[in-house]
Coordinates of C-alpha atoms in Angstrom, one line a residue:
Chain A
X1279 CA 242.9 281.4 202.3
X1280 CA 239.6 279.8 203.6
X1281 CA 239.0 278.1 200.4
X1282 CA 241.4 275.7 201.5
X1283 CA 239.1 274.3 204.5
X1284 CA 235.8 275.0 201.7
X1285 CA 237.5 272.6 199.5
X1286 CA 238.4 270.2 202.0
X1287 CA 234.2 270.5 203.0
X1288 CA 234.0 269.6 199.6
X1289 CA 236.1 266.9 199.2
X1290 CA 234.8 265.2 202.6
X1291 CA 230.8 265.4 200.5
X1292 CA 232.5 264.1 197.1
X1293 CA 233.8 261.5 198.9
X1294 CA 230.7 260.4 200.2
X1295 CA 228.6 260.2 197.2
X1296 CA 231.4 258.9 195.6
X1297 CA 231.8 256.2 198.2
X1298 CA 228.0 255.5 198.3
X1299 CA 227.5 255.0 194.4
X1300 CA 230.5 253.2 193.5
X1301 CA 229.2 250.6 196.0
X1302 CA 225.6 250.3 194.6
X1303 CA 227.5 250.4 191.3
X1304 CA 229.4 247.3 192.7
X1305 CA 226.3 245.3 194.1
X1306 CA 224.6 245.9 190.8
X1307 CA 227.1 244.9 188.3
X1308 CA 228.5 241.4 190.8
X1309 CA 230.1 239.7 187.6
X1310 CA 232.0 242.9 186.6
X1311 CA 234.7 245.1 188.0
X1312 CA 232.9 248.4 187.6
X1313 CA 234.8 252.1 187.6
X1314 CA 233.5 255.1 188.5
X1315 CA 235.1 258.2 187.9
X1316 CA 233.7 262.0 188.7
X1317 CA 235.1 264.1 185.9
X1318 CA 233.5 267.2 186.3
X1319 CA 232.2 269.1 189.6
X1320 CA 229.4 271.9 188.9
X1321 CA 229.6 274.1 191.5
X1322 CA 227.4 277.8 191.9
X1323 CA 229.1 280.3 194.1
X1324 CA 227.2 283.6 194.7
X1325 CA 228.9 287.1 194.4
X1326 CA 227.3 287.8 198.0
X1327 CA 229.6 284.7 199.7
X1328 CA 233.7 285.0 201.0
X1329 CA 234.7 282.9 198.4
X1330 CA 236.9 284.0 195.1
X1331 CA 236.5 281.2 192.7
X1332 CA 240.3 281.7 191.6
X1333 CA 241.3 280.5 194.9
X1334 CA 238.8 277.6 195.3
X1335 CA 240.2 276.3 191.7
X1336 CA 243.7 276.4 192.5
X1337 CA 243.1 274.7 196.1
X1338 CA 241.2 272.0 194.7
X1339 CA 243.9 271.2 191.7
X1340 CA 246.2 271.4 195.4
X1341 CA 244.6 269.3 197.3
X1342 CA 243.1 266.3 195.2
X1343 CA 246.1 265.2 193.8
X1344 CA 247.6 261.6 193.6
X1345 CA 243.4 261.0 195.2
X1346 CA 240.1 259.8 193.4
X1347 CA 239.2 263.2 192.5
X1348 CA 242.7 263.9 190.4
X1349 CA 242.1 265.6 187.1
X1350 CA 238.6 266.5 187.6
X1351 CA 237.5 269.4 186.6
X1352 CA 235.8 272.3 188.5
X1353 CA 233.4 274.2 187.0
X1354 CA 232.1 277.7 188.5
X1355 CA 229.3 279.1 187.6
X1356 CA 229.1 282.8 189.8
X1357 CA 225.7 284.2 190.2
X1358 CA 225.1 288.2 190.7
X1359 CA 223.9 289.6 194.1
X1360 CA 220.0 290.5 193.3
X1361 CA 218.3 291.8 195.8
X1362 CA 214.3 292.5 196.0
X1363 CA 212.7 295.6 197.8
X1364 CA 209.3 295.4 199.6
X1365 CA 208.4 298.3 199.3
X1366 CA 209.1 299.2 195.2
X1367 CA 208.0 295.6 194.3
X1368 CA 211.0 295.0 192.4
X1369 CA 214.4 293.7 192.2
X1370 CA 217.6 295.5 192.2
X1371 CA 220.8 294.5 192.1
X1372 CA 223.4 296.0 195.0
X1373 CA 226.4 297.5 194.6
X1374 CA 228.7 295.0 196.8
X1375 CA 231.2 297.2 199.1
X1376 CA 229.4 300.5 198.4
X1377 CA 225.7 300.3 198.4
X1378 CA 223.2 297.3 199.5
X1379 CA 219.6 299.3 200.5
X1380 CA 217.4 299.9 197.4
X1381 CA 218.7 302.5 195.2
X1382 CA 215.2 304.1 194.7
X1383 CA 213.5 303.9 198.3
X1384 CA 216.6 303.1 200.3
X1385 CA 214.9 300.5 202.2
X1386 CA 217.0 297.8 204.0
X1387 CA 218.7 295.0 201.8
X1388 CA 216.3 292.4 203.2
X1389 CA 214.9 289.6 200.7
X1390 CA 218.4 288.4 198.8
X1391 CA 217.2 286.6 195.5
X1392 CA 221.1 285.6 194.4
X1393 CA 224.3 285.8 195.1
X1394 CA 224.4 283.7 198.5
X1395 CA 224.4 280.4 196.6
X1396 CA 227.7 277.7 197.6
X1397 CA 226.6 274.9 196.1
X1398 CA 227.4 271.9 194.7
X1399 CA 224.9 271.6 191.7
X1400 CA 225.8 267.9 189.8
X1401 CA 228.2 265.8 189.4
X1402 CA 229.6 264.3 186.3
X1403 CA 230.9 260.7 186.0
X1404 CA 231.9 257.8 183.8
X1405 CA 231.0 254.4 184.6
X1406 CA 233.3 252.2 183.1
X1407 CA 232.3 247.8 183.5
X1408 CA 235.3 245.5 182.4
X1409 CA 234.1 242.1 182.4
X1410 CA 236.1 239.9 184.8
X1411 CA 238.6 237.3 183.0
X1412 CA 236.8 234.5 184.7
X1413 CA 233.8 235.3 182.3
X1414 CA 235.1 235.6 179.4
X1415 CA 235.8 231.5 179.4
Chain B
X362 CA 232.3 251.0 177.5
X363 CA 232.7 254.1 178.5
X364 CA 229.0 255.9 179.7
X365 CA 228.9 260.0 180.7
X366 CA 226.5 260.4 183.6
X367 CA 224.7 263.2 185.7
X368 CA 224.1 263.4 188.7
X369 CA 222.4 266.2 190.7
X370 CA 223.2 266.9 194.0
X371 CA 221.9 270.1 195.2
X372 CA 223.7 270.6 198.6
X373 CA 226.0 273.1 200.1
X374 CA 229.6 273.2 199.3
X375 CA 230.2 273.7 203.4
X376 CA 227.9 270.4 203.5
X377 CA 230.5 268.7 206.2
X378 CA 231.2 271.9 208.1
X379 CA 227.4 272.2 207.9
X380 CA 226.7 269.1 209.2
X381 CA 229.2 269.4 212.3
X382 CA 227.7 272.8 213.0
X383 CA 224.1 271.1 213.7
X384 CA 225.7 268.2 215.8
X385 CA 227.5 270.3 218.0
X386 CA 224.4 272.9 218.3
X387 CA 222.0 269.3 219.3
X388 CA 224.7 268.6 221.9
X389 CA 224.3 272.2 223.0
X390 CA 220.3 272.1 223.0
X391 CA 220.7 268.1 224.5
X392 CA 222.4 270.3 227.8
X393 CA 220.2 273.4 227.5
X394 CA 223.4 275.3 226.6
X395 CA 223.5 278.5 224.8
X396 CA 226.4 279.4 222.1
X397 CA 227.8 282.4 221.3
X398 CA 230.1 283.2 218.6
X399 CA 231.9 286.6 218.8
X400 CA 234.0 287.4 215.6
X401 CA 235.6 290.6 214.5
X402 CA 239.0 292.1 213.0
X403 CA 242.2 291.5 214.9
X404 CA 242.6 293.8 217.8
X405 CA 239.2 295.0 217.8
X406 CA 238.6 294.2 222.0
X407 CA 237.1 290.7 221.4
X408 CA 239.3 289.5 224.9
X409 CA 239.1 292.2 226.8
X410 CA 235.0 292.4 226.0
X411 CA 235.0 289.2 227.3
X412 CA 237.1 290.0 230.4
X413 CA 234.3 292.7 231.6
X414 CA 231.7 289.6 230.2
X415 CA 233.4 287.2 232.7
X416 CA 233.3 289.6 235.7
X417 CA 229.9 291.0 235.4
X418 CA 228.1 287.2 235.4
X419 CA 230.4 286.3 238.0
X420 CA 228.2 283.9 240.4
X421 CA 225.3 284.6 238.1
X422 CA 225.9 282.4 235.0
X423 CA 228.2 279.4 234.2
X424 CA 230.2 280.2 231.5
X425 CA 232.8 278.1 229.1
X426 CA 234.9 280.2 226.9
X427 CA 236.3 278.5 223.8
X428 CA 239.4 280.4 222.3
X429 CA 240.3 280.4 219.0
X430 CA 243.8 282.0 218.1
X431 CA 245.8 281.2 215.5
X432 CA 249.2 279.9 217.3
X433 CA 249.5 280.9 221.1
X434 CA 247.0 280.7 224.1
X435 CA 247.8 284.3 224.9
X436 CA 244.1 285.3 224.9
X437 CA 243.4 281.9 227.1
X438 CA 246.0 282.6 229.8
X439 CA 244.4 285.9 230.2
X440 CA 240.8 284.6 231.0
X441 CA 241.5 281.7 232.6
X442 CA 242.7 284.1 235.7
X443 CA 238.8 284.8 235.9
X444 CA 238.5 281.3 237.0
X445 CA 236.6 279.9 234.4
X446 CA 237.1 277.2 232.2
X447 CA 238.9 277.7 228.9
X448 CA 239.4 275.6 226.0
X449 CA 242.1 277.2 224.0
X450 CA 241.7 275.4 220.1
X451 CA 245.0 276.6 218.2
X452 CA 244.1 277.0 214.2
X453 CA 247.1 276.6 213.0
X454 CA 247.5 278.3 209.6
X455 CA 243.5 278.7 209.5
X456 CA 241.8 281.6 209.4
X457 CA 238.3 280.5 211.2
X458 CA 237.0 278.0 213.7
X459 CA 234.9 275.5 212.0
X460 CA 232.7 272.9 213.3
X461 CA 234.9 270.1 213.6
X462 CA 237.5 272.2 216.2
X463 CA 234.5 273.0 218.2
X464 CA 233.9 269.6 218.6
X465 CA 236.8 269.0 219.4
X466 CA 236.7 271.4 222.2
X467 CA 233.5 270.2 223.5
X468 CA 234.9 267.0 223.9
X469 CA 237.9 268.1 226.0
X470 CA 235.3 270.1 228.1
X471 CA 234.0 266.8 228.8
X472 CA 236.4 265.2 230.5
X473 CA 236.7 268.6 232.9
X474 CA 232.7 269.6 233.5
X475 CA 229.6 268.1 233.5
X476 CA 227.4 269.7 230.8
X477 CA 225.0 270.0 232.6
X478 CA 226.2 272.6 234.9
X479 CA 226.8 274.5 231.8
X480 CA 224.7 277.8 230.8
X481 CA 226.8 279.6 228.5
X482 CA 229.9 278.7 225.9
X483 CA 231.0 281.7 224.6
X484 CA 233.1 281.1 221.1
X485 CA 235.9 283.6 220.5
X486 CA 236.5 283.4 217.2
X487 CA 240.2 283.9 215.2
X488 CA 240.4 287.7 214.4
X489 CA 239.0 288.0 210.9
X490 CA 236.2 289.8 209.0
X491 CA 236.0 287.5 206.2
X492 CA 235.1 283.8 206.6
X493 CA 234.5 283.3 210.1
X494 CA 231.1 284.2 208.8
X495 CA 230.4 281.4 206.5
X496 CA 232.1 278.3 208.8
X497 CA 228.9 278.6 211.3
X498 CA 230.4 276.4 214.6
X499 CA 227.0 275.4 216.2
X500 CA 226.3 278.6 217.7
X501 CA 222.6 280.3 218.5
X502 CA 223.5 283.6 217.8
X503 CA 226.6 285.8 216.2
X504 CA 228.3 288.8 217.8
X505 CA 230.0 291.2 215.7
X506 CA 232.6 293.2 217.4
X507 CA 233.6 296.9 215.2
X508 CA 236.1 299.4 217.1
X509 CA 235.3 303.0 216.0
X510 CA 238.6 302.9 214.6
X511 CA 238.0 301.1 212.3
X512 CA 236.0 303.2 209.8
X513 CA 232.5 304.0 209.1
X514 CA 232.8 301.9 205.7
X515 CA 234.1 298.2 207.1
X516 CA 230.3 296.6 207.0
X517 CA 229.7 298.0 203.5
X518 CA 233.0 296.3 202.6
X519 CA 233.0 293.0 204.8
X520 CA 229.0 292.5 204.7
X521 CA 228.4 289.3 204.9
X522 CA 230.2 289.7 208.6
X523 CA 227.4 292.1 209.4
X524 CA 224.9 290.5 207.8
X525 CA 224.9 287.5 209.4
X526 CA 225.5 289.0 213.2
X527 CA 222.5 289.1 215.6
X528 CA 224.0 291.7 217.6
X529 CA 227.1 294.9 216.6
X530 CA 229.0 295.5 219.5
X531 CA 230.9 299.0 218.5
X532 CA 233.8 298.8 220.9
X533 CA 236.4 301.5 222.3
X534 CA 233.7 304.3 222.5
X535 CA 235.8 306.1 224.9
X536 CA 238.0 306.9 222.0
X537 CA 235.5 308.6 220.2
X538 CA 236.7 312.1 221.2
X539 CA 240.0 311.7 219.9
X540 CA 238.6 310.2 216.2
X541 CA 237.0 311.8 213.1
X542 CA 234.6 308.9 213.1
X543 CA 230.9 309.3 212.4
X544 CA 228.7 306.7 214.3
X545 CA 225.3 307.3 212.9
X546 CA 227.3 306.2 209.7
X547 CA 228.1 302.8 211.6
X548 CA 224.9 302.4 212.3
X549 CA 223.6 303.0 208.8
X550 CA 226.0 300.7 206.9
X551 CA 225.2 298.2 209.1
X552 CA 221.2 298.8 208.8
X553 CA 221.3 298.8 205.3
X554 CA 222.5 295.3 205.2
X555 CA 221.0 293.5 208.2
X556 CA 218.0 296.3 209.6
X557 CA 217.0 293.8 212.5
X558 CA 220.8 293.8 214.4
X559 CA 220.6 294.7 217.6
X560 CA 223.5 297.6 218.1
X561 CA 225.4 298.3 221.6
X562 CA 228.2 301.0 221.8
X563 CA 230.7 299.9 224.4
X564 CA 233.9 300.5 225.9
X565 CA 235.4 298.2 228.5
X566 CA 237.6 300.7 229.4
X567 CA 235.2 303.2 231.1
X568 CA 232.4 300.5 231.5
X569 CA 229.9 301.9 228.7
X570 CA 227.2 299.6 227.2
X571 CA 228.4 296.6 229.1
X572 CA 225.1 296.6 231.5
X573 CA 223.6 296.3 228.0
X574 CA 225.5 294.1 226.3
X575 CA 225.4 291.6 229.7
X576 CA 221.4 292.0 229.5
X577 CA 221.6 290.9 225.5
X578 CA 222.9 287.7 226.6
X579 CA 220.8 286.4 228.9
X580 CA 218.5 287.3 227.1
X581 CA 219.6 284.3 224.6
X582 CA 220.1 282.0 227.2
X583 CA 217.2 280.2 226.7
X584 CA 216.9 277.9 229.4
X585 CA 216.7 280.4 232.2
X586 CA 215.5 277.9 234.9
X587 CA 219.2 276.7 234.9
X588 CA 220.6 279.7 236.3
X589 CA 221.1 279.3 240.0
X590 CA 220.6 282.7 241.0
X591 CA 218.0 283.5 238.0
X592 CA 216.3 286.1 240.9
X593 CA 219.8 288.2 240.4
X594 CA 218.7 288.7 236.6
X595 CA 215.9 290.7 237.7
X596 CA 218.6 293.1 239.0
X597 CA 220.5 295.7 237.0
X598 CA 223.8 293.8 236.2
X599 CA 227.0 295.7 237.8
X600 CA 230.1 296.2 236.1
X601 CA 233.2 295.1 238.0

């Protein structure tokens, strides 16, 4: 179950952003105690990678409870394995676990267009400012 | 107030692992140190490849070997009668090594050796065909290990394994007589997916290949000038 150590990967960069921004968010807003809160993660995970979105979802409802990142909600957009052949000048799309050299010249799989993507696309967040007490005098 | 932003970020979901990967491979390049990372399936002659490995750059090359098993140093007791140093990293319940173990395993090679008298760490990966692939650990190049008992089809069915190796070691040739097993097939599978891999038969039972295989890695080890006896290299390698 190596989604387990992916999420924790991905935990370790939401940290970091989240770390980073809530600081500027801090500096910017000096007479308010600012909020922010990630509530959706967009991630794209390619067909052609070792990692079954199933298991990435469940390990990341696991392992970000009772932290920052509780309740937020993972969104996975899978992307096909398209390949492009050389020699034909066009894309084809391999048939994972049976076939990967090009169906009509059976050149090598070389040039991958999709399907090898793990990425973190965006991040969504709310940015809540309550105005301190002191202020409101 | 309540405000909904977006922000894109654009970076890999192994970002940290990523990151650790490229330190460790700096420290490696700081010390003119070559990495190799040999992966397969359980069982499929990673140790014992590296037992022939051991003897056959005996004298010629220093090596490190880091061990990556998943609860007992086993595999580590067995090399470290060879007389060099081994780093045994226990995973625990995980799979893989990542980056951050490897570091970790650097760092206790510190206290022992000076890096400098280092030529070659060789990274024996937890037995696994799936996601020792995607954690890279800092390495210059991937090994793939496949016995011939395997199966013709494990490459089409664990590809990104062979796609990302530099070099298919097919292990336990010597069995070959005794299997239904159709190595051209091997070959194919593997070609298919990654046409530039550089493909050795061996058995490190009756010696096959190894010569080969020996040659393949100092031919990675880029900073030859290091090696004491570089003259030796010149010299078919000998199998012990």
């Amino acid at each position: 179950m190596h989604e387990v150590d992916m999420t924790r990967s991905l935990i370790l960069t939401l940290k970091d952003w989240w770390e980073e921004n809530k600081k500027q968010v801090t500096n910017h807003d000096a007479n308010h105690d600012s909020q922010l809160q990630i509530t959706r993660v967009h991630l794209i995970v390619g067909k052609f990678t070792c990692v079954e979105p199933k298991s990435l979802e469940f390990a990341f409802e696991a392992q970000t409870q009772n932290s920052f990142l509780e309740g937020v909600i993972l969104q996975i957009q899978e992307t096909p394995l398209i390949a492009f052949c050389h020699s034909c000048q066009c894309e084809y799309f391999p048939e994972i676990g049976i076939h990967y050299a090009c169906p009509t010249c059976s050149a090598p799989m070389e040039d991958i267009r999709s399907g090898r993507e793990l990425k973190i696309a965006n991040i969504e967040y709310t940015y809540s400012a309550h105005p301190q007490l002191s202020n409101q005098d | 107030m309540h405000q909904t932003f977006d922000a894109v970020l654009e970076v890999n979901l192994l970002h940290a692992n990523q990151k650790g990967a490229d330190f460790n491979r700096a420290y490696f390049d700081r010390w003119g140190i070559t990495c190799i990372n040999l992966m397969s399936s359980p069982g499929a002659g990673k140790t014992v490849l590296l037992e022939k490995t051991l003897c056959a750059l005996d004298g010629k090359v220093n090596i490190v070997v880091i061990e990556g098993d998943m609860t007992t140093e086993l595999d580590a007791n067995r090399l470290r009668q060879y007389g060099v140093p081994v780093i045994a990293i226990n995973t625990g319940r995980s799979c893989h090594l990542d980056s951050k173990m490897v570091a970790g395993a650097v760092h206790q090679l510190e206290h022992y050796h000076e890096p400098k008298n280092i030529d070659l760490v060789l990274v024996e990966n937890v037995g696994n065909l799936v996601c020792p692939a995607e954690f890279e650990v800092g390495e210059h190049a991937k090994v793939a290990l496949l016995s011939v008992t395997e199966g013709e089809d494990k490459p089409l069915k664990y590809p990104i394994m062979f796609q990302a190796a530099d070099c298919l070691l097919i292990t336990k040739m010597d069995l070959v007589p005794h299997l239904d097993i159709n190595l051209e097939q091997i070959v194919g599978n593997v070609h298919q997916l990654n046409p530039d891999c550089t493909i050795i038969p061996v058995s490190a039972k009756t010696g096959l290949g190894i010569p080969e295989w020996v040659q393949w890695i100092c031919a990675q080890i880029h900073n030859l000038s290091k090696i004491s006896t570089q003259d030796s290299l010149s010299e078919p390698l000998t199998v012990h």
